mmCIF file of C-alpha atoms and ligand atoms in Angstrom:
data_model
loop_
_atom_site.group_PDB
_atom_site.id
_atom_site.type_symbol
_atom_site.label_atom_id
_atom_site.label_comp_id
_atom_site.label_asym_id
_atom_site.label_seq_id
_atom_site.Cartn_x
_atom_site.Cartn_y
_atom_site.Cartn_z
ATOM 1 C CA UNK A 14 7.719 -6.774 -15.900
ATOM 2 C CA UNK A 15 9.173 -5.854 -12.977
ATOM 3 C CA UNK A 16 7.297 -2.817 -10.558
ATOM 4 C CA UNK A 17 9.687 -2.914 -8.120
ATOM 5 C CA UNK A 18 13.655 -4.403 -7.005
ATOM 6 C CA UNK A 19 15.006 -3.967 -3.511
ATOM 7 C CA UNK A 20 18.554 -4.813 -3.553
ATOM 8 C CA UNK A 21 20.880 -5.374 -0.314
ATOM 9 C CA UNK A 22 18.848 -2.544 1.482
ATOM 10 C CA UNK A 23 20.285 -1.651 4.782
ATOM 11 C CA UNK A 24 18.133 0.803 7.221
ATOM 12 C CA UNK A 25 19.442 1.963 10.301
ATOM 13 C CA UNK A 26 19.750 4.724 13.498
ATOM 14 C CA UNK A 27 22.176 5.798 15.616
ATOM 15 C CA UNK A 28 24.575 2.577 14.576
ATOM 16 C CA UNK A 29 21.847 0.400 15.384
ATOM 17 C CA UNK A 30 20.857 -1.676 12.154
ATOM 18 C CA UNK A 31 16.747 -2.305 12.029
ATOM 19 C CA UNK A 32 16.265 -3.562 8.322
ATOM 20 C CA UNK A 33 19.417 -5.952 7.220
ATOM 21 C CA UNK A 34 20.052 -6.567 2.902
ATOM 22 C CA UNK A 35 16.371 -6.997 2.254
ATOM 23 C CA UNK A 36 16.717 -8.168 -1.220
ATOM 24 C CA UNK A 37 13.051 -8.853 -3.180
ATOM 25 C CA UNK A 38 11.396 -8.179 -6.598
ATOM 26 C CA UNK A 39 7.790 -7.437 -7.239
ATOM 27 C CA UNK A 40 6.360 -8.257 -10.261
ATOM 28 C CA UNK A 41 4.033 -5.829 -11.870
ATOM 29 C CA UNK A 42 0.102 -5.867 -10.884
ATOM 30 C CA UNK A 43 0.973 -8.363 -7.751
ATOM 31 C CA UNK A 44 -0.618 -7.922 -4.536
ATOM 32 C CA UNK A 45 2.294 -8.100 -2.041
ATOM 33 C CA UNK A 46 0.948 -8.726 2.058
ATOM 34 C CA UNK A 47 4.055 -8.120 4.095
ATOM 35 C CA UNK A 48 3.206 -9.750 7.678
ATOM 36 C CA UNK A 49 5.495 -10.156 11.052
ATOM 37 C CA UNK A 50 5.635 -8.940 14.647
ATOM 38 C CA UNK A 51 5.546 -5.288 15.457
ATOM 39 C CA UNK A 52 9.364 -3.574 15.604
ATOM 40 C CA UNK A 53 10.194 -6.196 12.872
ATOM 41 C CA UNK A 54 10.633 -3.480 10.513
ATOM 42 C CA UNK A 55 7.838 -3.329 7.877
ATOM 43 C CA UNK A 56 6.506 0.058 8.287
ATOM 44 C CA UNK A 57 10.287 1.244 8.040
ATOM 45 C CA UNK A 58 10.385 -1.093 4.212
ATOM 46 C CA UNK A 59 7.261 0.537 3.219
ATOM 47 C CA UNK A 60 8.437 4.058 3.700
ATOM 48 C CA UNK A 61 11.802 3.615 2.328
ATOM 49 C CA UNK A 62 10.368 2.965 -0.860
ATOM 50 C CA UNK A 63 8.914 6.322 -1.601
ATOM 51 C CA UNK A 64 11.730 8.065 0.664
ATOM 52 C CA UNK A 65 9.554 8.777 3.846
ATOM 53 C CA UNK A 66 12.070 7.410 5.998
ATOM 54 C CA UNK A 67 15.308 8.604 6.135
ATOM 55 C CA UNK A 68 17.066 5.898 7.707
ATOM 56 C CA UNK A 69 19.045 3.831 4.939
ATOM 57 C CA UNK A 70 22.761 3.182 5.278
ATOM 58 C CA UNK A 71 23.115 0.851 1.951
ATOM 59 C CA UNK A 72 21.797 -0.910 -0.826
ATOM 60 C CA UNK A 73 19.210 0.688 -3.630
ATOM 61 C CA UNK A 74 15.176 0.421 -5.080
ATOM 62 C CA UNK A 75 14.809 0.537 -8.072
ATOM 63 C CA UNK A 76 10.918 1.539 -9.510
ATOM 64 C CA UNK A 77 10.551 0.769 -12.999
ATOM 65 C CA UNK A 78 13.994 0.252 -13.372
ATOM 66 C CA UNK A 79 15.365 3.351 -12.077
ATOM 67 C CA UNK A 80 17.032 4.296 -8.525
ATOM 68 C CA UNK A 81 13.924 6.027 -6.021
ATOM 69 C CA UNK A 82 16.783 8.112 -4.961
ATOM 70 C CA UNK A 83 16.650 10.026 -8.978
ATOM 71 C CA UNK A 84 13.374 10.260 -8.908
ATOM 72 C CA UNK A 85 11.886 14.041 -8.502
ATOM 73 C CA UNK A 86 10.641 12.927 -4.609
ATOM 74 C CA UNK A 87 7.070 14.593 -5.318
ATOM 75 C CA UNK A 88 6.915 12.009 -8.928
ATOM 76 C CA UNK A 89 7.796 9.915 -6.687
ATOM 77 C CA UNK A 90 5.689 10.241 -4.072
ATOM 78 C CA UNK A 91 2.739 10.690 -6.864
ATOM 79 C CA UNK A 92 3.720 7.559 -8.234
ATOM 80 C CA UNK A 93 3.855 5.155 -5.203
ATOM 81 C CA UNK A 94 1.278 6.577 -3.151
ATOM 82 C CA UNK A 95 1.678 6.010 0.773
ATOM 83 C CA UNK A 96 -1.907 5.545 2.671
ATOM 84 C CA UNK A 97 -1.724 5.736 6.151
ATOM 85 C CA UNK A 98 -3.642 3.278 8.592
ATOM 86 C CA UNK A 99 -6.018 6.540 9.184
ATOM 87 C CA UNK A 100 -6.613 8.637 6.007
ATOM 88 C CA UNK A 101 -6.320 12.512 7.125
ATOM 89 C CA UNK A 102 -9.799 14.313 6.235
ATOM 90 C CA UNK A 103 -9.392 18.128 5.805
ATOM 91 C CA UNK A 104 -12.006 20.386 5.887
ATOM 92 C CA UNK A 105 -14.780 20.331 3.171
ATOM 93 C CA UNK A 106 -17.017 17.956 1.618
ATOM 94 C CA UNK A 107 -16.479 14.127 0.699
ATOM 95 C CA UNK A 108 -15.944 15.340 -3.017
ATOM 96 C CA UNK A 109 -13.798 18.288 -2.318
ATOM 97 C CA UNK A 110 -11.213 15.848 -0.122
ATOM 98 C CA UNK A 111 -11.032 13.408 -3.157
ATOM 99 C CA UNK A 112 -10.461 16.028 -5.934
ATOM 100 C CA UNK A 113 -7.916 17.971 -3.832
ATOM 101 C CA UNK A 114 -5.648 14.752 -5.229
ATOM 102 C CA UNK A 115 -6.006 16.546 -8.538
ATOM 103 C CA UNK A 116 -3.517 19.431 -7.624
ATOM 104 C CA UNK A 117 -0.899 16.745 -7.447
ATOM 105 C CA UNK A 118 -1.588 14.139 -9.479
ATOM 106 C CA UNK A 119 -0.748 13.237 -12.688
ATOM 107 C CA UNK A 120 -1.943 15.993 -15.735
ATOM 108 C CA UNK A 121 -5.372 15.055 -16.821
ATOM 109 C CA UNK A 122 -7.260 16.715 -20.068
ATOM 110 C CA UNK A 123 -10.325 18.449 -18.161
ATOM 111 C CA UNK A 124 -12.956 16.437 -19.566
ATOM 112 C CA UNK A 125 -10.753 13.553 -18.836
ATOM 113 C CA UNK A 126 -11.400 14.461 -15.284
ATOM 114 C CA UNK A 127 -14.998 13.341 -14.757
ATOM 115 C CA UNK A 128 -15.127 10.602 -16.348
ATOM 116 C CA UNK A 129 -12.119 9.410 -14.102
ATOM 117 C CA UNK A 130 -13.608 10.739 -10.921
ATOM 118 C CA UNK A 131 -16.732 9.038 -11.696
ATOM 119 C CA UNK A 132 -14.483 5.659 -11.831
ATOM 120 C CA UNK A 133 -12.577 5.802 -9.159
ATOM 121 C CA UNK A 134 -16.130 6.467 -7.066
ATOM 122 C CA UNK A 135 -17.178 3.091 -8.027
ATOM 123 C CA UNK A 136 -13.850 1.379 -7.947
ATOM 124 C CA UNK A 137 -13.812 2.736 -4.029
ATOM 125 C CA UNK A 138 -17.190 2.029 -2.865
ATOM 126 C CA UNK A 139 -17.852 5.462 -3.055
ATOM 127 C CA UNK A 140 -21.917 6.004 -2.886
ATOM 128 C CA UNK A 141 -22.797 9.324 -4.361
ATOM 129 C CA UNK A 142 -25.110 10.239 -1.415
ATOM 130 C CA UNK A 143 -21.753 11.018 0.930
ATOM 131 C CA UNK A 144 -20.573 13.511 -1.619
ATOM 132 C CA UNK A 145 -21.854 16.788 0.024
ATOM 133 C CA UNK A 146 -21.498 15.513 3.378
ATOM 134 C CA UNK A 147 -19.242 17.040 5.124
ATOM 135 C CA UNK A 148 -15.636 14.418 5.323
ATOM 136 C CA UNK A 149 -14.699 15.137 8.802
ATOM 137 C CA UNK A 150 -18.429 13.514 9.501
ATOM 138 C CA UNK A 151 -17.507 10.367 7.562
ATOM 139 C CA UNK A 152 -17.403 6.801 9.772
ATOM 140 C CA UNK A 153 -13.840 5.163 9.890
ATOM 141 C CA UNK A 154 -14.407 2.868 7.156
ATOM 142 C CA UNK A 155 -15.973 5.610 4.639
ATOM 143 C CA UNK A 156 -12.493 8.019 5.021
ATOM 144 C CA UNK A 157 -10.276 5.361 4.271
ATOM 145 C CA UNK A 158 -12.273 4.192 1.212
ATOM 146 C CA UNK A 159 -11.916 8.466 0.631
ATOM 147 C CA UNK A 160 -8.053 7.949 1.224
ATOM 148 C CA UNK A 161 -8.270 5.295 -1.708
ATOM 149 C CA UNK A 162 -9.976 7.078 -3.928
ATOM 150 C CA UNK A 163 -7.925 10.189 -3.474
ATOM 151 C CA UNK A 164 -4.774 7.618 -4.539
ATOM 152 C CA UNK A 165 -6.591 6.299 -7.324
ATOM 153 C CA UNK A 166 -7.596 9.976 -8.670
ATOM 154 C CA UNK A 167 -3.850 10.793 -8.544
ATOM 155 C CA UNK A 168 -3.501 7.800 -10.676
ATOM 156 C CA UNK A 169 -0.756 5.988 -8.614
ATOM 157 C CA UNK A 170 0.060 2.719 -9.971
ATOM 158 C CA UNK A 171 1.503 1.327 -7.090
ATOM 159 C CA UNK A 172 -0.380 1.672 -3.580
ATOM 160 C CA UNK A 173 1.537 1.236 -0.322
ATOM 161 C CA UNK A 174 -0.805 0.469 2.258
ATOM 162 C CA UNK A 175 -0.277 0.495 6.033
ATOM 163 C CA UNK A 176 -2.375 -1.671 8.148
ATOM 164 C CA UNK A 177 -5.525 0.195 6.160
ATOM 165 C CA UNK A 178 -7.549 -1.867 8.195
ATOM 166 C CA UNK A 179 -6.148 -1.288 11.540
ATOM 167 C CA UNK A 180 -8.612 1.077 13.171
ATOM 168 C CA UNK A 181 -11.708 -0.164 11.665
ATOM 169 C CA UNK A 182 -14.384 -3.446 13.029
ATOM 170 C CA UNK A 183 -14.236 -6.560 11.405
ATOM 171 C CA UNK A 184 -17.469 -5.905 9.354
ATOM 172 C CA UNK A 185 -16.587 -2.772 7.699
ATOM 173 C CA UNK A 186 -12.713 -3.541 7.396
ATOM 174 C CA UNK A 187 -13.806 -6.960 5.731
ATOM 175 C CA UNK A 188 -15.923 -4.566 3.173
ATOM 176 C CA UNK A 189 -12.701 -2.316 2.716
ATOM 177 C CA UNK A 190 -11.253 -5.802 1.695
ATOM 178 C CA UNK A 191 -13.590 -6.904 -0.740
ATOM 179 C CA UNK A 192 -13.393 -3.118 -2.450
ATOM 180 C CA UNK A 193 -9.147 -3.750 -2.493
ATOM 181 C CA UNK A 194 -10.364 -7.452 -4.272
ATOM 182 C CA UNK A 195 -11.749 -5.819 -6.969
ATOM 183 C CA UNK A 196 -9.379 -3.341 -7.762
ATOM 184 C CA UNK A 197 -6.503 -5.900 -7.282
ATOM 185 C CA UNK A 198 -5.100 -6.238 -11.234
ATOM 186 C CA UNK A 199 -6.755 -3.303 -12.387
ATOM 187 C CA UNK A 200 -4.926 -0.777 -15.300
ATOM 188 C CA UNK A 201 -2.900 1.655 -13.343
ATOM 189 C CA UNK A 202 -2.885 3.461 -16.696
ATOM 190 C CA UNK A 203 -3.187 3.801 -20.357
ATOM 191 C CA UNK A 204 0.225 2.334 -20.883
ATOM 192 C CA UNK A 205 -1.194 -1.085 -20.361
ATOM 193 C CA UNK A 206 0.304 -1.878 -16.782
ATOM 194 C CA UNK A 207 -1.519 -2.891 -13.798
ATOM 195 C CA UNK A 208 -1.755 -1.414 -10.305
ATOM 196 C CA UNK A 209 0.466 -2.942 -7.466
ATOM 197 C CA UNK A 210 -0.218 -3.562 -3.914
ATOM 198 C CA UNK A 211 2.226 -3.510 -1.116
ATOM 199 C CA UNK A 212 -0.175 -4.072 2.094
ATOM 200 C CA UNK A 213 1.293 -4.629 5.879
ATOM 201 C CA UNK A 214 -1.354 -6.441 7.834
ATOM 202 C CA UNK A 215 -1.715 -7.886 11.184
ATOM 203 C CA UNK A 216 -4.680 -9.665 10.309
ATOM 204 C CA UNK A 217 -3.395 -12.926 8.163
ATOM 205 C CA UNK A 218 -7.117 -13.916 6.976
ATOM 206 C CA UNK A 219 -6.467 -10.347 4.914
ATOM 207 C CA UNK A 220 -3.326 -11.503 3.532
ATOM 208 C CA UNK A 221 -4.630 -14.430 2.919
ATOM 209 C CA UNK A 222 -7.828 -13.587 0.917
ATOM 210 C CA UNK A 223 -6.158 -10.554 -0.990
ATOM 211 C CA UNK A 224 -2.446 -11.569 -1.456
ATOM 212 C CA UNK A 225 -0.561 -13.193 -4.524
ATOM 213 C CA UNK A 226 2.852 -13.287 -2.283
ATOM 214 C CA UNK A 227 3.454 -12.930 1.142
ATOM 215 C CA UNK A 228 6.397 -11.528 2.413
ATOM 216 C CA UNK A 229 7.052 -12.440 6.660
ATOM 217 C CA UNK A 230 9.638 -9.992 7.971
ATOM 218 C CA UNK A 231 11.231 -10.197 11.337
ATOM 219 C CA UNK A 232 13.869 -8.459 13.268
ATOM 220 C CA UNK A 233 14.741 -6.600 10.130
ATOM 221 C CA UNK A 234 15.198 -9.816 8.154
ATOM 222 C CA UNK A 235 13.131 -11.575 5.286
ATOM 223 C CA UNK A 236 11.978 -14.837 7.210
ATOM 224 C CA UNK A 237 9.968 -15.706 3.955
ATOM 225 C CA UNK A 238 8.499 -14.561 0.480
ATOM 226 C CA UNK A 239 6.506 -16.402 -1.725
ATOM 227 C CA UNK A 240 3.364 -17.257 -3.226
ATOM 228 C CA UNK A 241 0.024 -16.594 -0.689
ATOM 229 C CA UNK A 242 -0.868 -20.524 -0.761
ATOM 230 C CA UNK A 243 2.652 -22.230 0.060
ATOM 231 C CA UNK A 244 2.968 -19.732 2.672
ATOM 232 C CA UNK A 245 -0.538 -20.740 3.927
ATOM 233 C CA UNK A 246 -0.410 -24.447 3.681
ATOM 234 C CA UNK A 247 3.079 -25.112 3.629
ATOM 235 C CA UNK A 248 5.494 -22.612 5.243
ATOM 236 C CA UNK A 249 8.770 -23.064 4.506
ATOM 237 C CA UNK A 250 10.631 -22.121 7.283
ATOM 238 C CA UNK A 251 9.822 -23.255 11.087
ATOM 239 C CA UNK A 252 9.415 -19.714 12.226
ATOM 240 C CA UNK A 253 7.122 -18.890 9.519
ATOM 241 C CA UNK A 254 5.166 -21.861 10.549
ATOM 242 C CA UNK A 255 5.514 -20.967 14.650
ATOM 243 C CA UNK A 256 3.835 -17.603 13.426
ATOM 244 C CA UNK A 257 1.305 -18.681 11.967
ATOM 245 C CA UNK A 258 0.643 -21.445 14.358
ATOM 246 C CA UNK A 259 0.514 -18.694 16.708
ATOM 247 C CA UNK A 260 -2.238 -16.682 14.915
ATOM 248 C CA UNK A 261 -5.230 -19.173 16.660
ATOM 249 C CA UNK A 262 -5.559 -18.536 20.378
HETATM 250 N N1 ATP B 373 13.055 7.173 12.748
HETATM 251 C C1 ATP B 373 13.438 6.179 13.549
HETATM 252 N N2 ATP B 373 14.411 6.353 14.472
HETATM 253 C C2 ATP B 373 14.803 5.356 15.290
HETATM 254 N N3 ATP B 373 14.267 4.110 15.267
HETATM 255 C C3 ATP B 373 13.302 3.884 14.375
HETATM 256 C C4 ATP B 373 12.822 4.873 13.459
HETATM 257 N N4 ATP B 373 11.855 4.334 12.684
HETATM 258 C C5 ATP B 373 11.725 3.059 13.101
HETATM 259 N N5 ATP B 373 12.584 2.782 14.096
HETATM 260 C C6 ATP B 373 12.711 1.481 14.802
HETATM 261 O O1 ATP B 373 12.720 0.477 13.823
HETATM 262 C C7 ATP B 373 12.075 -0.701 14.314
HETATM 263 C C8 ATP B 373 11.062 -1.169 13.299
HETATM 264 O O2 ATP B 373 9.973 -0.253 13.290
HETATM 265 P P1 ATP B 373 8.753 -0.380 12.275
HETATM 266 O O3 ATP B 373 7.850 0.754 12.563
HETATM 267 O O4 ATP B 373 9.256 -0.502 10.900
HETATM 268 O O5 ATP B 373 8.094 -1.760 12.736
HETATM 269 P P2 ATP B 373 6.781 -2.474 12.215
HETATM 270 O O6 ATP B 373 7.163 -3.823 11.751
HETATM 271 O O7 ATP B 373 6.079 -1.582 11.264
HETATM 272 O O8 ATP B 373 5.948 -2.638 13.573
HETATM 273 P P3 ATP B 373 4.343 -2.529 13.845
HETATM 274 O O9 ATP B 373 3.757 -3.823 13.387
HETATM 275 O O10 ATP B 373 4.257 -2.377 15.330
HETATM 276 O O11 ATP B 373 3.835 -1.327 13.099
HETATM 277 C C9 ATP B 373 11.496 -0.358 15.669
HETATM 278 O O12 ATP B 373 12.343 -0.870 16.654
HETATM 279 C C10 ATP B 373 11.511 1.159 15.675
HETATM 280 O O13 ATP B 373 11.667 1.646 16.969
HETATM 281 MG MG1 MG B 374 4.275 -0.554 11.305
#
């Protein structure tokens, strides 16, 4: 089944044109890595599919078959859940900033509730002895695995992630990694379908250990998309392969 389809999708300001007919499909509980050079336009694809970025001047997305742009924008927004390279922390504890996603998520029965809270703890990393502490105290790593639970409560099925990992060290973004691993295929809900990942990284050993496809974008074109090992072991286009030729210093 198909999550998502991005047909001829034009994005641009002031006359000047920054994402040209991106066309792609992705496939239901897939793990998409979209890499490329900054400017090349990926932030601006990721946004456009849950409408935060104004910008487009053609083509359509379609989620689950329907246009984004008939979608109530908050459903929407519920939906396909955009997580920022630094999740915002608000005042209160650890388990106050992941239940506030419970206002706008999806309805739950109330004894539904814990059960699923106590879930998505695990399926974050989530160790119950941060819950009282306070989640403007929390180290890097710990608020984005709060900014992924907070999704998960909300019960998005399809998680755009930018550059997650951006802000955080090696060690602790490589554990972020390895809790995205095991949620990678899980249910996104009782209907039977799985969750699906749409993650921009600038680190391709990421990509490369979490992705099913890769998608390289550059200047606001598709330079390549398909499956993580061909891309890997044999790009095929020479750019693709100058990239990641590039990667090793
Ligand atoms: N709201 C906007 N108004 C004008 N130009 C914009 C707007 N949003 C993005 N752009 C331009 O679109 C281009 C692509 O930006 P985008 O943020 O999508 O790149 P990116 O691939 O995510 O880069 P990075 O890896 O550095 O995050 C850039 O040249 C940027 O200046
Ligand atoms: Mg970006």
């Amino acid at each position: 089944m198909l999550e998502l389809q991005i047909k001829d999708l034009c994005v641009g300001y002031n006359g000047k044109e920054i994402l040209h007919n991106i066309s792609l499909d992705i496939e239901n509980g897939s793990f998409i890595a979209i890499v490329g050079p900054s400017g090349a336009g990926k932030s601006t694809l990721l946004k456009q599919i849950n409408r935060l970025d104004p910008g487009k001047t053609g083509g359509s997305i379609l989620w689950r078959g329907k246009d984004v742009d008939d979608y109530d924008v908050h459903e929407l927004r519920r939906n396909l859940a955009y997580v920022f390279q630094k999740a915002v922390m608000f005042n209160g504890t650890t388990e106050e900033n992941i239940k506030l996603s419970l206002k706008y998520g999806h309805e739950f029965k109330p004894d539904e509730i814990e059960a699923l809270y106590q879930t998505v703890l695990e399926e974050a990393s989530i160790s119950q002895d941060i819950l009282d502490t306070p989640a403007q105290d929390l180290s890097g790593g710990q608020q984005q695995r709060v900014g992924i639970a907070r999704v998960l409560l909300m019960g998005s099925p399809v998680l755009l992630l930018d550059e997650p990992t951006a802000s955080l060290d090696v060690e602790t973004s490589n554990k972020f990694c390895q809790t995205l691993k095991q949620l990678k295929g899980g249910p996104a809900a009782k209907d039977g379908k799985k969750r699906t990942f749409l993650m921009i990284t600038h680190r391709l050993e990421e990509a490369k250990f979490l992705a099913d496809k890769i998608l390289m974008i550059e200047a606001g074109h598709i330079v390549e998309y398909t499956d993580c090992e061909t891309f890997f072991t044999h790009p095929q286009t020479q750019r693709a392969a100058e990239f990641l030729k590039a990667q090793a210093l």
